[in-house]
Every structure is written in C-alpha cells, then in structure tokens.
mmCIF file of C-alpha atoms in Angstrom:
data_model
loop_
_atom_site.group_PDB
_atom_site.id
_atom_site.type_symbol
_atom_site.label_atom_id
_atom_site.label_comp_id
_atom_site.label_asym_id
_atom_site.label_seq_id
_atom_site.Cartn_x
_atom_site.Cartn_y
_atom_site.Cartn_z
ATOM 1 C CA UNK A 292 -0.199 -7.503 -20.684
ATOM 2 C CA UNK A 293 -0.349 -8.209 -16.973
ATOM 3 C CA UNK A 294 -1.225 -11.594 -17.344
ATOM 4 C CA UNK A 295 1.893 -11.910 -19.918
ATOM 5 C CA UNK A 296 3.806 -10.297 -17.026
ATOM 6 C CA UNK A 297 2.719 -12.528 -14.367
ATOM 7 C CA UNK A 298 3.112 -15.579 -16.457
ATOM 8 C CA UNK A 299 6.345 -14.243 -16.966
ATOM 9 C CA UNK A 300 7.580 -14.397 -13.595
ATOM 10 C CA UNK A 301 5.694 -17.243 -12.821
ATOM 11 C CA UNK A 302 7.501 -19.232 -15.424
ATOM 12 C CA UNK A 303 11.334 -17.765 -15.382
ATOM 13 C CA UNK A 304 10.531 -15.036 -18.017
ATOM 14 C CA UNK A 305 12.528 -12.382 -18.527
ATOM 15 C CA UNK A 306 12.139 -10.269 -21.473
ATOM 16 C CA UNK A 307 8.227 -9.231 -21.225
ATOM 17 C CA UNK A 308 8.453 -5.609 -20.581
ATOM 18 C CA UNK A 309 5.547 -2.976 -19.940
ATOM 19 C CA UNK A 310 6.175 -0.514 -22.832
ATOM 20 C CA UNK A 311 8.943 0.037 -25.286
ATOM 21 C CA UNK A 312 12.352 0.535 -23.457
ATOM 22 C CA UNK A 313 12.554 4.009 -25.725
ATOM 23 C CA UNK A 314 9.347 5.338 -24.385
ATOM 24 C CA UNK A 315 10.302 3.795 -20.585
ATOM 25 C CA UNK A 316 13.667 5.534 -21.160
ATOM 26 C CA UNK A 317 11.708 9.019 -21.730
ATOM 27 C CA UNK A 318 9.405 8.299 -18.722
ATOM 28 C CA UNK A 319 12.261 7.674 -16.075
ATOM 29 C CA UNK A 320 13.856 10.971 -17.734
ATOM 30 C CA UNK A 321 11.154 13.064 -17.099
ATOM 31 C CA UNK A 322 10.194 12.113 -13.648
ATOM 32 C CA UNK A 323 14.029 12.377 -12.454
ATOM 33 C CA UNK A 324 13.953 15.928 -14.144
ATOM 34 C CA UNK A 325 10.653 16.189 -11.777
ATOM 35 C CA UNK A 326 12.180 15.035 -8.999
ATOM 36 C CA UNK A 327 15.079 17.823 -9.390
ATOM 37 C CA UNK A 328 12.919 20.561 -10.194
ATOM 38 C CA UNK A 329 10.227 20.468 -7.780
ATOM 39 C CA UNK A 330 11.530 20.659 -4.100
ATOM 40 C CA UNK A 331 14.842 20.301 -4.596
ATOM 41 C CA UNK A 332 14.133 16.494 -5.541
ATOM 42 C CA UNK A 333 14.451 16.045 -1.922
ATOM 43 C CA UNK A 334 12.392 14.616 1.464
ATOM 44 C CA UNK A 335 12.658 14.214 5.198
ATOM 45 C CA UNK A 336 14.598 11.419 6.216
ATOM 46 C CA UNK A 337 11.316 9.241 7.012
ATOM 47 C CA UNK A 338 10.692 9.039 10.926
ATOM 48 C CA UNK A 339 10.913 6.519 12.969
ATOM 49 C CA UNK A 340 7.139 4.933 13.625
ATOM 50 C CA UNK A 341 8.347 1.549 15.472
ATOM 51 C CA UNK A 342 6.628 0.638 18.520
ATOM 52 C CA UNK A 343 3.374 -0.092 20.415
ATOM 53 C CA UNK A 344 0.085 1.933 19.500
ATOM 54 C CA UNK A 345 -2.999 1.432 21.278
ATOM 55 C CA UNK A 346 -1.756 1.069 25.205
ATOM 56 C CA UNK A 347 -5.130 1.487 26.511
ATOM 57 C CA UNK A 348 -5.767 -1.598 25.409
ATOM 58 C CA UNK A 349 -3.537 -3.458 27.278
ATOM 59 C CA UNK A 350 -4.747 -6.508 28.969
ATOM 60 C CA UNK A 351 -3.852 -10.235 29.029
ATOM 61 C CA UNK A 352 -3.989 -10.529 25.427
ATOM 62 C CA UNK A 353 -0.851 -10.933 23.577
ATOM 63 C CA UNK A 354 -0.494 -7.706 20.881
ATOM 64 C CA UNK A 355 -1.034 -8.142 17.236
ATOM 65 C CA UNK A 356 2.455 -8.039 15.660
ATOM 66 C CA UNK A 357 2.553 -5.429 12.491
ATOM 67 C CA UNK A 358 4.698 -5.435 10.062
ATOM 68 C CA UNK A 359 5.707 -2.948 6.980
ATOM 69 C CA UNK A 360 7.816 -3.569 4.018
ATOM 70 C CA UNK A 361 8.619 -1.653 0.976
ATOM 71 C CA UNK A 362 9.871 1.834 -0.300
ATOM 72 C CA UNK A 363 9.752 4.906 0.646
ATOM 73 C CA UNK A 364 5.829 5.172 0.718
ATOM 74 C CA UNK A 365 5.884 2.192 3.334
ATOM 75 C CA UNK A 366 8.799 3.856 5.564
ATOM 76 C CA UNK A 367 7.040 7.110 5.123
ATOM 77 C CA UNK A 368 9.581 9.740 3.465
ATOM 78 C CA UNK A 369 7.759 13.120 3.000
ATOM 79 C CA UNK A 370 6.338 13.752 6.482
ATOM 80 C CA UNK A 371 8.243 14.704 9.374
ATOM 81 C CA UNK A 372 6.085 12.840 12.091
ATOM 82 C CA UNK A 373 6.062 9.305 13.130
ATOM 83 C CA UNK A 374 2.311 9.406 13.823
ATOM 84 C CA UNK A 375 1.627 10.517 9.897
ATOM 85 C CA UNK A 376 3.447 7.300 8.250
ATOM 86 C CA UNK A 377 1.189 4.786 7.043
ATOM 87 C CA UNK A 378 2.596 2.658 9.139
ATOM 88 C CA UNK A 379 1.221 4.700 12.504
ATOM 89 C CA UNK A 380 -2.110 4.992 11.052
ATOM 90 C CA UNK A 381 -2.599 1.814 10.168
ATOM 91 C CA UNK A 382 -1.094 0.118 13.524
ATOM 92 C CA UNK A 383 -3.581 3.272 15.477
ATOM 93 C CA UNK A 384 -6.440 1.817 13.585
ATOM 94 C CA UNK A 385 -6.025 -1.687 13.826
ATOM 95 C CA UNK A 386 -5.686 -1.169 17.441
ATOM 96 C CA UNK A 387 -9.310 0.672 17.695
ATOM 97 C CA UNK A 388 -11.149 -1.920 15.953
ATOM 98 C CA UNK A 389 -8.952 -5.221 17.395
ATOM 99 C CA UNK A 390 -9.072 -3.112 21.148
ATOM 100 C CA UNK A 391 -6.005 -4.614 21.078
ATOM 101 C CA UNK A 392 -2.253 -3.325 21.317
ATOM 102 C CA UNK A 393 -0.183 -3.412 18.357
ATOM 103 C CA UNK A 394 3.496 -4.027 17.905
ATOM 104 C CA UNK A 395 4.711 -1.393 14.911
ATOM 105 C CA UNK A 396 8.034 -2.780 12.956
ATOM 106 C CA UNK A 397 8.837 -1.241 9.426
ATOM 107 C CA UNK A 398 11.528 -2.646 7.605
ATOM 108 C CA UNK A 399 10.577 -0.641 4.508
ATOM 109 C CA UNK A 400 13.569 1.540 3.089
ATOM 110 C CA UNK A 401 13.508 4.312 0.722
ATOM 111 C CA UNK A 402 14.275 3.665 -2.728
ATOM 112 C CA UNK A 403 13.967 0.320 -2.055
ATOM 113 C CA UNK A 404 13.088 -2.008 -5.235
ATOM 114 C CA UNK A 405 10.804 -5.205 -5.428
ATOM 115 C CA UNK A 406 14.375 -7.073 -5.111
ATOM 116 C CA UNK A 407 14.689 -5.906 -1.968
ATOM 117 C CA UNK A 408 11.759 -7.865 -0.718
ATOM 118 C CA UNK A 409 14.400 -10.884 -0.238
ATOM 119 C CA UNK A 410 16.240 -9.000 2.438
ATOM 120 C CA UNK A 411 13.642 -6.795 3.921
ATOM 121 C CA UNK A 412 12.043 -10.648 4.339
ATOM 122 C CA UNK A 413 14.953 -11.757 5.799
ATOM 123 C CA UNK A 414 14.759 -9.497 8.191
ATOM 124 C CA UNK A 415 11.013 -10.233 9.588
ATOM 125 C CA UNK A 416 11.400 -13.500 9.670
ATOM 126 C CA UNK A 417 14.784 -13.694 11.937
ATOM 127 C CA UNK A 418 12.749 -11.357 14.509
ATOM 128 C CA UNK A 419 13.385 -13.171 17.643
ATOM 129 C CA UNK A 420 9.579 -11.895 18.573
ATOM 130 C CA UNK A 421 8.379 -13.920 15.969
ATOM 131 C CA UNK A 422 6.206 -14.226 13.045
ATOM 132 C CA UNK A 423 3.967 -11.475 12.527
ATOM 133 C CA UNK A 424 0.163 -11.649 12.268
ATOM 134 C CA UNK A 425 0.163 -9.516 8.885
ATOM 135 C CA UNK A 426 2.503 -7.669 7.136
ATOM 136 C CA UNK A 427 1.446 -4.725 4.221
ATOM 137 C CA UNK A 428 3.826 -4.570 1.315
ATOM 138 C CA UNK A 429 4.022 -1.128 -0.473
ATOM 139 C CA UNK A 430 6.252 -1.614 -3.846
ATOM 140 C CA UNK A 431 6.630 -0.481 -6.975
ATOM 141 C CA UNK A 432 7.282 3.078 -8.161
ATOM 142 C CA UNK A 433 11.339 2.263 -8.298
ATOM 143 C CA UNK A 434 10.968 -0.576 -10.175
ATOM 144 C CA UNK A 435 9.166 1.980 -12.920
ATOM 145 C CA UNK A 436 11.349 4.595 -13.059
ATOM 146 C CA UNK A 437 14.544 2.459 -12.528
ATOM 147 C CA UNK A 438 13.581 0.207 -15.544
ATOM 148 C CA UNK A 439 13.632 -3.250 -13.188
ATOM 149 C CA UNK A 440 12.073 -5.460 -16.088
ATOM 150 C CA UNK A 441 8.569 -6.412 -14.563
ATOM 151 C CA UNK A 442 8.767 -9.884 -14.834
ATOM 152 C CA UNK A 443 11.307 -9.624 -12.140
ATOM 153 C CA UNK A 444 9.708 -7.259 -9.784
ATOM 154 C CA UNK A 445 6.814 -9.223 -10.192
ATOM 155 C CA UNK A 446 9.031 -12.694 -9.316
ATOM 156 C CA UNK A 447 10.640 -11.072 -6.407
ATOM 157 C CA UNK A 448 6.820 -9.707 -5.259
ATOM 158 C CA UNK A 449 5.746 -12.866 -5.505
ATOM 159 C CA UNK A 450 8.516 -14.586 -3.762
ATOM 160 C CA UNK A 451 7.928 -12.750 -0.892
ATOM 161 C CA UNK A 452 4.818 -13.072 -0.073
ATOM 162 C CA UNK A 453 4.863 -16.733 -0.396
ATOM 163 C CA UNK A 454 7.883 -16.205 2.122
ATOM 164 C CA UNK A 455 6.067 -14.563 4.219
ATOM 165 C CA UNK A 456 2.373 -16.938 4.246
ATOM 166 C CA UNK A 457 4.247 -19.725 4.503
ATOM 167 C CA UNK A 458 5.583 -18.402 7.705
ATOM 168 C CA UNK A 459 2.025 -17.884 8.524
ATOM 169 C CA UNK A 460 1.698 -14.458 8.370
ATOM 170 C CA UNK A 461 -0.999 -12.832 6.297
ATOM 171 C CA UNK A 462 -0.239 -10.290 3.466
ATOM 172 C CA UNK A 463 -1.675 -7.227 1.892
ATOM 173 C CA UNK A 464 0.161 -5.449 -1.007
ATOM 174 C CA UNK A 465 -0.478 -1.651 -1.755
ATOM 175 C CA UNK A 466 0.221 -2.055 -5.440
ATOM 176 C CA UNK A 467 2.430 0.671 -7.801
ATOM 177 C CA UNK A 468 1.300 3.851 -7.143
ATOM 178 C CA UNK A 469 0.060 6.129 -10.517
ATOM 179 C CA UNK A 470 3.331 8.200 -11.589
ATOM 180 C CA UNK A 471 1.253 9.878 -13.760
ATOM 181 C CA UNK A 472 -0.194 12.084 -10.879
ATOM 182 C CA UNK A 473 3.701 13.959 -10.567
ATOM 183 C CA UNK A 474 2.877 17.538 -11.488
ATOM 184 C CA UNK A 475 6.241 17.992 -13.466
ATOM 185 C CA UNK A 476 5.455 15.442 -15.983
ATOM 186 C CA UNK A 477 3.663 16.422 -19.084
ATOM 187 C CA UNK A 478 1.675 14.836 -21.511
ATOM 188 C CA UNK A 479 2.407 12.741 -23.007
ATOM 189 C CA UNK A 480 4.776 11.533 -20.644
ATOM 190 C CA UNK A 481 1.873 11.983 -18.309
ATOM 191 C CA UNK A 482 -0.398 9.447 -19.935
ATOM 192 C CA UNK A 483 2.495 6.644 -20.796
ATOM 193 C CA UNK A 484 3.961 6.952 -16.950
ATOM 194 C CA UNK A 485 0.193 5.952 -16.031
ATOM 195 C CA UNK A 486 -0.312 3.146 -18.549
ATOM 196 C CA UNK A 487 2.917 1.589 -17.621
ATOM 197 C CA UNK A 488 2.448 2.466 -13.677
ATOM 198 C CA UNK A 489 -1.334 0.394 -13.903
ATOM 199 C CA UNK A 490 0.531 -2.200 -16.228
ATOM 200 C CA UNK A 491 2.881 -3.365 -12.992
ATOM 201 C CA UNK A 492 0.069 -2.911 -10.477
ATOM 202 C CA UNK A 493 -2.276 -5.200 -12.453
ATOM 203 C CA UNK A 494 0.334 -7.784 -12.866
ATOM 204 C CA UNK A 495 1.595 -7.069 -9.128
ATOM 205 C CA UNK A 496 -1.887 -8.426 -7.661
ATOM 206 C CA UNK A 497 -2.098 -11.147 -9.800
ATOM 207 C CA UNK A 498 1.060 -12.309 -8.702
ATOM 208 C CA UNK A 499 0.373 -11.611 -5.048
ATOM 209 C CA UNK A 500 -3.315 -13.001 -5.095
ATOM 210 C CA UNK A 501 -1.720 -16.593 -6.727
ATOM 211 C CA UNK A 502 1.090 -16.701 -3.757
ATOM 212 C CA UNK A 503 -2.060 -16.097 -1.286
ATOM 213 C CA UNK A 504 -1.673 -12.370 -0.565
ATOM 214 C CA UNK A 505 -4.367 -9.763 -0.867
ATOM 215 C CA UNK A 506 -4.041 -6.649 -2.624
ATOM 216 C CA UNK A 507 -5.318 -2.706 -2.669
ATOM 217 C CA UNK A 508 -5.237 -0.683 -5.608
ATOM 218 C CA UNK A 509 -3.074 2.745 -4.539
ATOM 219 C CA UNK A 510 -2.799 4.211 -8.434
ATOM 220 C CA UNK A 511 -6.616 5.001 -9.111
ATOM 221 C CA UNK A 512 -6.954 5.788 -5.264
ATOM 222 C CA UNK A 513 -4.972 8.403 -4.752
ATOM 223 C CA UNK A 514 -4.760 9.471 -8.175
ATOM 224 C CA UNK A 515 -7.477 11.769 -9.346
ATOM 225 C CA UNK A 516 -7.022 13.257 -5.520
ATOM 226 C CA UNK A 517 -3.850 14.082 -6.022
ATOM 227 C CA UNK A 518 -4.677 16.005 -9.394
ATOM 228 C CA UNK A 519 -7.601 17.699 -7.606
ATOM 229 C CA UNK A 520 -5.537 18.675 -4.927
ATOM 230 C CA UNK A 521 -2.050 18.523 -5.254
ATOM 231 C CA UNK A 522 -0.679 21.010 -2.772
ATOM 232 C CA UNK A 523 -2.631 19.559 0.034
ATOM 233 C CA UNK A 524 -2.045 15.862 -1.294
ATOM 234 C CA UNK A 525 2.094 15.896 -2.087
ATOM 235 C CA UNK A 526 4.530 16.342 0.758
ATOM 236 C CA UNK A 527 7.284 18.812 0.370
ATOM 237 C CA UNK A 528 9.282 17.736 -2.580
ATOM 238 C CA UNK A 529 5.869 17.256 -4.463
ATOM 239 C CA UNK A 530 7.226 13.653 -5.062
ATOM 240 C CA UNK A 531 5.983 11.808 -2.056
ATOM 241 C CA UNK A 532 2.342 11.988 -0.369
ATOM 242 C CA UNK A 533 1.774 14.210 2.454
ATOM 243 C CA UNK A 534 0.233 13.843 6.178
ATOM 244 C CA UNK A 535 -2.911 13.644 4.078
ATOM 245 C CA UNK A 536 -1.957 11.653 0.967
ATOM 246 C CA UNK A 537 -0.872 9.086 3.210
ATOM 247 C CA UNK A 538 -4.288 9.449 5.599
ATOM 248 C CA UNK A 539 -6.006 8.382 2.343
ATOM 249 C CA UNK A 540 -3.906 5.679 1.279
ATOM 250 C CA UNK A 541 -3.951 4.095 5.387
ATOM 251 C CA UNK A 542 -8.125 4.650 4.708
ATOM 252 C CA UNK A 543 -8.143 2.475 1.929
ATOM 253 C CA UNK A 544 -5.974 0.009 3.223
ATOM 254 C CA UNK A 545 -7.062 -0.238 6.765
ATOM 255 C CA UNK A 546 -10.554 -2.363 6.153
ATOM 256 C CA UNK A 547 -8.634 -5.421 4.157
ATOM 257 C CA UNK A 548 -5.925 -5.534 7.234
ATOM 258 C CA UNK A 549 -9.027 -5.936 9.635
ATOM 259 C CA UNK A 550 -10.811 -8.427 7.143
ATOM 260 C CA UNK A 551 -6.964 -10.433 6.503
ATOM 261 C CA UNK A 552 -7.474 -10.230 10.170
ATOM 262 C CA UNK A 553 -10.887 -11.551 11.475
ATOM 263 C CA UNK A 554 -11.496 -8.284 13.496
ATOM 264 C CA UNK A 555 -15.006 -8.347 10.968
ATOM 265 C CA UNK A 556 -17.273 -10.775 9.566
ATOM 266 C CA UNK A 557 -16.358 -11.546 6.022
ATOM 267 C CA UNK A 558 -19.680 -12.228 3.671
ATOM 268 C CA UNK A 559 -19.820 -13.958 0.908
ATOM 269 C CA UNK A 560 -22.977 -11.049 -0.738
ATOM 270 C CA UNK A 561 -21.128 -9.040 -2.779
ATOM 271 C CA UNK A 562 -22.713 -5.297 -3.574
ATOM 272 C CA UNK A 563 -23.357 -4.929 -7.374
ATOM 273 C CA UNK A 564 -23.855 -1.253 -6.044
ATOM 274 C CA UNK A 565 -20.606 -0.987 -5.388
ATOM 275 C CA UNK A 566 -19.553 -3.186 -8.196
ATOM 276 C CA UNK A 567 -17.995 -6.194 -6.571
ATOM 277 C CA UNK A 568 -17.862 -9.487 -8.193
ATOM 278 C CA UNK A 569 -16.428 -12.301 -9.105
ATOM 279 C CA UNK A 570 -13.914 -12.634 -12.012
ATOM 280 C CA UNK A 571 -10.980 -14.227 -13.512
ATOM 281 C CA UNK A 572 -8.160 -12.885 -11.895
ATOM 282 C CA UNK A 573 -6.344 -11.412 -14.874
ATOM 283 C CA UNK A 574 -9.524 -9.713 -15.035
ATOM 284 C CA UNK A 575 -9.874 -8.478 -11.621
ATOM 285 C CA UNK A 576 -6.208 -7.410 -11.514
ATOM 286 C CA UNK A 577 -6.857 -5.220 -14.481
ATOM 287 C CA UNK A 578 -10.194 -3.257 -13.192
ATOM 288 C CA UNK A 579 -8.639 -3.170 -9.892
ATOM 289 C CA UNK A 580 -5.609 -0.925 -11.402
ATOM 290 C CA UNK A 581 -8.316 1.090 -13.086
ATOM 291 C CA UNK A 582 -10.514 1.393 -9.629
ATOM 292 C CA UNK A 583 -9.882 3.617 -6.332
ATOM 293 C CA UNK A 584 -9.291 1.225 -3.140
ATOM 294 C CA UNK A 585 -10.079 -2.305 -4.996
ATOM 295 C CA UNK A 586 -9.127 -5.098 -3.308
ATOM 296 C CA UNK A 587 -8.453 -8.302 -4.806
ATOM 297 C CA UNK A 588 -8.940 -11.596 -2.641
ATOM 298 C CA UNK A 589 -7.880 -15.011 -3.951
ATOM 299 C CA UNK A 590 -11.429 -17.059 -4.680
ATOM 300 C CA UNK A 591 -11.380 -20.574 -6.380
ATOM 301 C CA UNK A 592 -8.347 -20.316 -8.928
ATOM 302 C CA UNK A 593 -8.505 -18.838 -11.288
ATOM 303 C CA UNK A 594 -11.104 -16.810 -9.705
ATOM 304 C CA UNK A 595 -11.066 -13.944 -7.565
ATOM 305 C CA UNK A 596 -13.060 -11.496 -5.632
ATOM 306 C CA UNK A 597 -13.433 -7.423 -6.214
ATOM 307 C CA UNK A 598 -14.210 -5.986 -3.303
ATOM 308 C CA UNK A 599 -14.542 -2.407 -2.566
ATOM 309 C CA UNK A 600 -14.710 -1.683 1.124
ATOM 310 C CA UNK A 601 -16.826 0.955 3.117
ATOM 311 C CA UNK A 602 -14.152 3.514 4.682
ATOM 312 C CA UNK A 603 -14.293 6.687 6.251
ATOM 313 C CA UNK A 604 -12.090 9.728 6.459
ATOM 314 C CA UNK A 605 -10.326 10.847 9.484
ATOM 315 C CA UNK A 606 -11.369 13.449 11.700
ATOM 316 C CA UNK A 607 -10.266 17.027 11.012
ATOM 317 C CA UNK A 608 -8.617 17.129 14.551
ATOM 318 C CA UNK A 609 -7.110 14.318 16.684
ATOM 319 C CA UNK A 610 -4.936 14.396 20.310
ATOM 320 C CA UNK A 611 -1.462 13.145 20.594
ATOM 321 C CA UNK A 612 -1.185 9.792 23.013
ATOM 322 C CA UNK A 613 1.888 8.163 24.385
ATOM 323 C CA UNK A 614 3.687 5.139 22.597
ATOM 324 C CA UNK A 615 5.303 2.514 23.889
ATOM 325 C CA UNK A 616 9.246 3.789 23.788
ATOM 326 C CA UNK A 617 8.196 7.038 22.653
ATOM 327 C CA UNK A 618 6.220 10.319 23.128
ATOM 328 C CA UNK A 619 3.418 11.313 20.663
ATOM 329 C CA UNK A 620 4.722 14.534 21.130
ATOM 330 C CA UNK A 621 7.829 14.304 19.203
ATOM 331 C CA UNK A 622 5.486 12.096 16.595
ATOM 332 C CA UNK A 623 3.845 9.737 17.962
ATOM 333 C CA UNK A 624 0.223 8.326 16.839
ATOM 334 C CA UNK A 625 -2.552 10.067 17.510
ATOM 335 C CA UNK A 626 -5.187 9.226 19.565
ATOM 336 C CA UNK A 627 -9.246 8.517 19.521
ATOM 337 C CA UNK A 628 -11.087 9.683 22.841
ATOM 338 C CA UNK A 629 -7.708 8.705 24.894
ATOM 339 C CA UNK A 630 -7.598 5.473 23.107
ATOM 340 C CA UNK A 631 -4.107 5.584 21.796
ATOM 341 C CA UNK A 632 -5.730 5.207 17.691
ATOM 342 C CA UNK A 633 -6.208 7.493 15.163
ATOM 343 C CA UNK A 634 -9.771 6.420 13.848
ATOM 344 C CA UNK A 635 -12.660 4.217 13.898
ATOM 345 C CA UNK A 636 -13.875 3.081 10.479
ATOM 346 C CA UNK A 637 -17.206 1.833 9.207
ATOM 347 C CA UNK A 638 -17.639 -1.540 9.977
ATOM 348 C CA UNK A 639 -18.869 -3.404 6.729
ATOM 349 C CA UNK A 640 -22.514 -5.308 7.687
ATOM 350 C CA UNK A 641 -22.561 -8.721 8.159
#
C-alpha cells in the first residue's frame, strides 16, 4: 500500500487512499471526540524556541543554521517552555556534539497539513540569512484525521524536500506519528487509526528517501511509551507529547541530524544485532513504520539503508543557560556543564 501511495504521488495519482473513506470517516470522528473530551481538546499556544543555543561555543566559526517545519509537534504545542520543543533540544544537542553555535528558526505551525510544506518552504528559502545546513520536517497526523488523500500529502512531502536539497540543505523527516496511542480512542478505532497512521509514514519515507531526504520513524517510537506511560508521556490536553514525549522523540532524532551532518563518521558495517540492513526501499519504509527510531537513508536506488542509531536518554536534571535574544529562564534551552546544550549522546563507533 505505501508503495501504491508513493507511486501515486510520484506519478499525479490521486485516488489511492489508505483505508476505506467509511472507516477513515469513523477514525477522524473518534479522535475529534478525543480531542474534546480529554483536556478540553485544548494546548498552550506553542512557545517561541527561535534563536542561538550553544553560546559557549562561540568562536570564528560561522553557526550551523537549523531549521524546523511542520505541525504542531515541530512548533511544539503542549509544553509551555521554549527549551522543551523539539526544536530546543535538538538545536542544544547539535550544538554539544558540533561545539558549535546553532541558529534555531521554526516555521512549523499548528495544524499545519503536508500542503503547507509549499509555504512554510517559501518561507526558509527567502531567509535573507540564507540556506540552512539541515532542516527536520515533522508532518502528518492532520493529513490523517483531516482526510488529505495520501497521495497528496505524500506529493506535497515530497515536493518539499526536493525544494529544500536542491537549495542545498539537508533533510530529515519525523514521519506520521501513531494516532493509535490517543487514550480516548477505542478499539477498534484504536487498531484502524494505527494501520492507517503506519500506512502514511511508510509511504512518507519512501517519498522523502527518493527526493534525497532521510527519515525517522516517530509512530513505533513513541508509541508503546506512550501506552506504558501516558500521563507522564502526553502534555496537558492528552493530545500532544509532553516535556518528555518530546525528549524522546528529539533522542531519536538527534543522531541522523549529526550523521546528515558529518559531526560523526558514517560506516558502511551495519549491526545485524541491531537489525540494520539493506533493502528495497518499499521494504525498508514498511519495517521502519513498524520499528522504534528507524532511519531510512537513500542507498543505490532502489535500495536503502535501515539504520537504528545508538541514543541515550537525557539526564534527570539539567541547568537553565542564556540564549541568544532570550533568557533560559523564561524557557530557554537547557544547559550541559555551562555549555549552553541539553545532552551529549553516544557517539556511534567508527
């Protein structure tokens, strides 16, 4: 089915859908009806996370330019600090392991679906600063429960990120996030929101990986965490992740930015102990939707690699630094022994 989606949007298609548009109908019912019952169907108005992270690092090195696009899991909605977006955590770590400053701009707007991506694009790329060095695209979950017919979300995905590496930037896409992990939502609602949610995300990294875009499975990452844990793991509406759903997500993410990057040797050994291989990309796409924190990298077409990166979680406690433009006290990112970064992850071996 992903492939058929891809395909889809690859070749002007418009009528391939992920499940019946009954049974889609009954899914977007039920998680509205969450989304009203639990918390008032309501979050913070996401915080403001632009600026520089990592001052100690200043030196005669220009900063790495960082970039977010997407919904309201890019811009953050759900927590009421800047330093607790995704966007913080990931410009805090990039900084530690790059010892470099980084330049924080998200673009990302809440509710925002994959057609979006043309202006959100728009906007980057007019950026008088420049091109960025990557950009992370976080997109999906409104194109599910607002019926967008995938072959489009996919084409406008796509479109985008070809956008943005022919600029020159480099691209990593968090794909659709599991809807089945919203408490409200009962079986078996529960089990055809995740079926349709790991339908898009397969077909979203195919479609990224082929426009030369990387990709990191969210849905089987943050899913069985959430169920485990879903006070600690949903913000307040119990719609969008918390301080610490988004911590995980920014863990998973966080090695492919520093291997899009060069900031760590890449290796061609791949780990059969942590089952990484080679495979068709349809094929990777689909085991990477089933997989926590997979990342799928562009090989030889039509091949492409699974990868799943060493990470490590953050520290129970961290100290508030200054920002560039702003105080850490009213939300800035947190630091790492006065470094101005969150955290410090495992390096992969060479």
């Amino acid at each position: 089915m992903a492939r058929r989606i891809a395909a889809g949007a690859a070749y002007g298609g418009g009528s391939v859908g992920l499940i019946g548009a009954a049974t889609v109908g009954l899914v977007l019912a039920e998680v509205q009806l969450a989304k009203r019952q639990v918390g008032g169907g309501t979050a913070p108005v996401p915080p403001s996370a632009n600026g520089r992270y990592g001052v100690a690092f200043a030196g005669p090195t220009d900063p790495l330019r960082f970039v977010m696009l997407g919904d309201s899991t890019a811009a953050g909605q759900g927590v009421r600090r800047a330093g607790q977006t995704p966007g913080a955590l990931l410009a805090s770590g990039l900084a530690a392991v790059s010892e470099r400053p980084v330049d924080l701009r998200n673009v990302a707007l809440p509710g925002a679906r994959s057609d979006d991506l043309d202006r959100q694009v728009s906007l980057v790329l007019a950026d008088p600063a420049g091109v960025p060095d990557v950009c992370v695209i976080m997109i999906g979950a409104n194109d599910v429960t607002h019926r967008m017919p995938a072959t489009q979300s996919v084409r406008c995905l796509g479109t985008a990120v070809r956008r943005l590496r022919t600029a020159g930037a480099e691209v990593v896409v968090g794909t659709c996030p599991d809807l089945g992990t919203i408490e409200p939502v009962y079986q078996p609602l529960r089990w055809l929101a995740r079926r349709v949610s790991r339908q898009l995300a397969a077909a979203q990294t195919i479609g990224a990986v082929e426009q030369g875009g990387r990709t990191v499975s969210l849905g089987d990452l943050l899913g069985p965490e959430f169920e485990a844990n879903p006070r600690e793991l949903f913000g307040p509406d119990n719609y969008h992740p918390s301080a610490e759903g988004y911590a995980t997500a920014a863990m998973a993410m966080l090695p492919t930015l520093c291997a899009v990057l060069g900031l760590w040797p890449e290796s061609d050994h791949l780990d059969g102990s942590r089952r990484e291989d080679i495979l068709p990309v349809a094929k990777a796409a689909s085991q990477a939707a089933r997989e926590a924190g997979t990342e799928v990298t562009g090989a030889r077409a039509p091949w492409a690699l699974l990868k799943h990166r060493r990470r490590r979680r953050l520290p129970a406690h961290t100290e508030p630094a200054k920002r560039h433009g702003a105080d850490a006290a009213d939300g800035g990112p947190p630091s790492g022994s006065g470094s101005g970064a969150t955290w410090r992850p495992a390096r992969e071996r060479p």
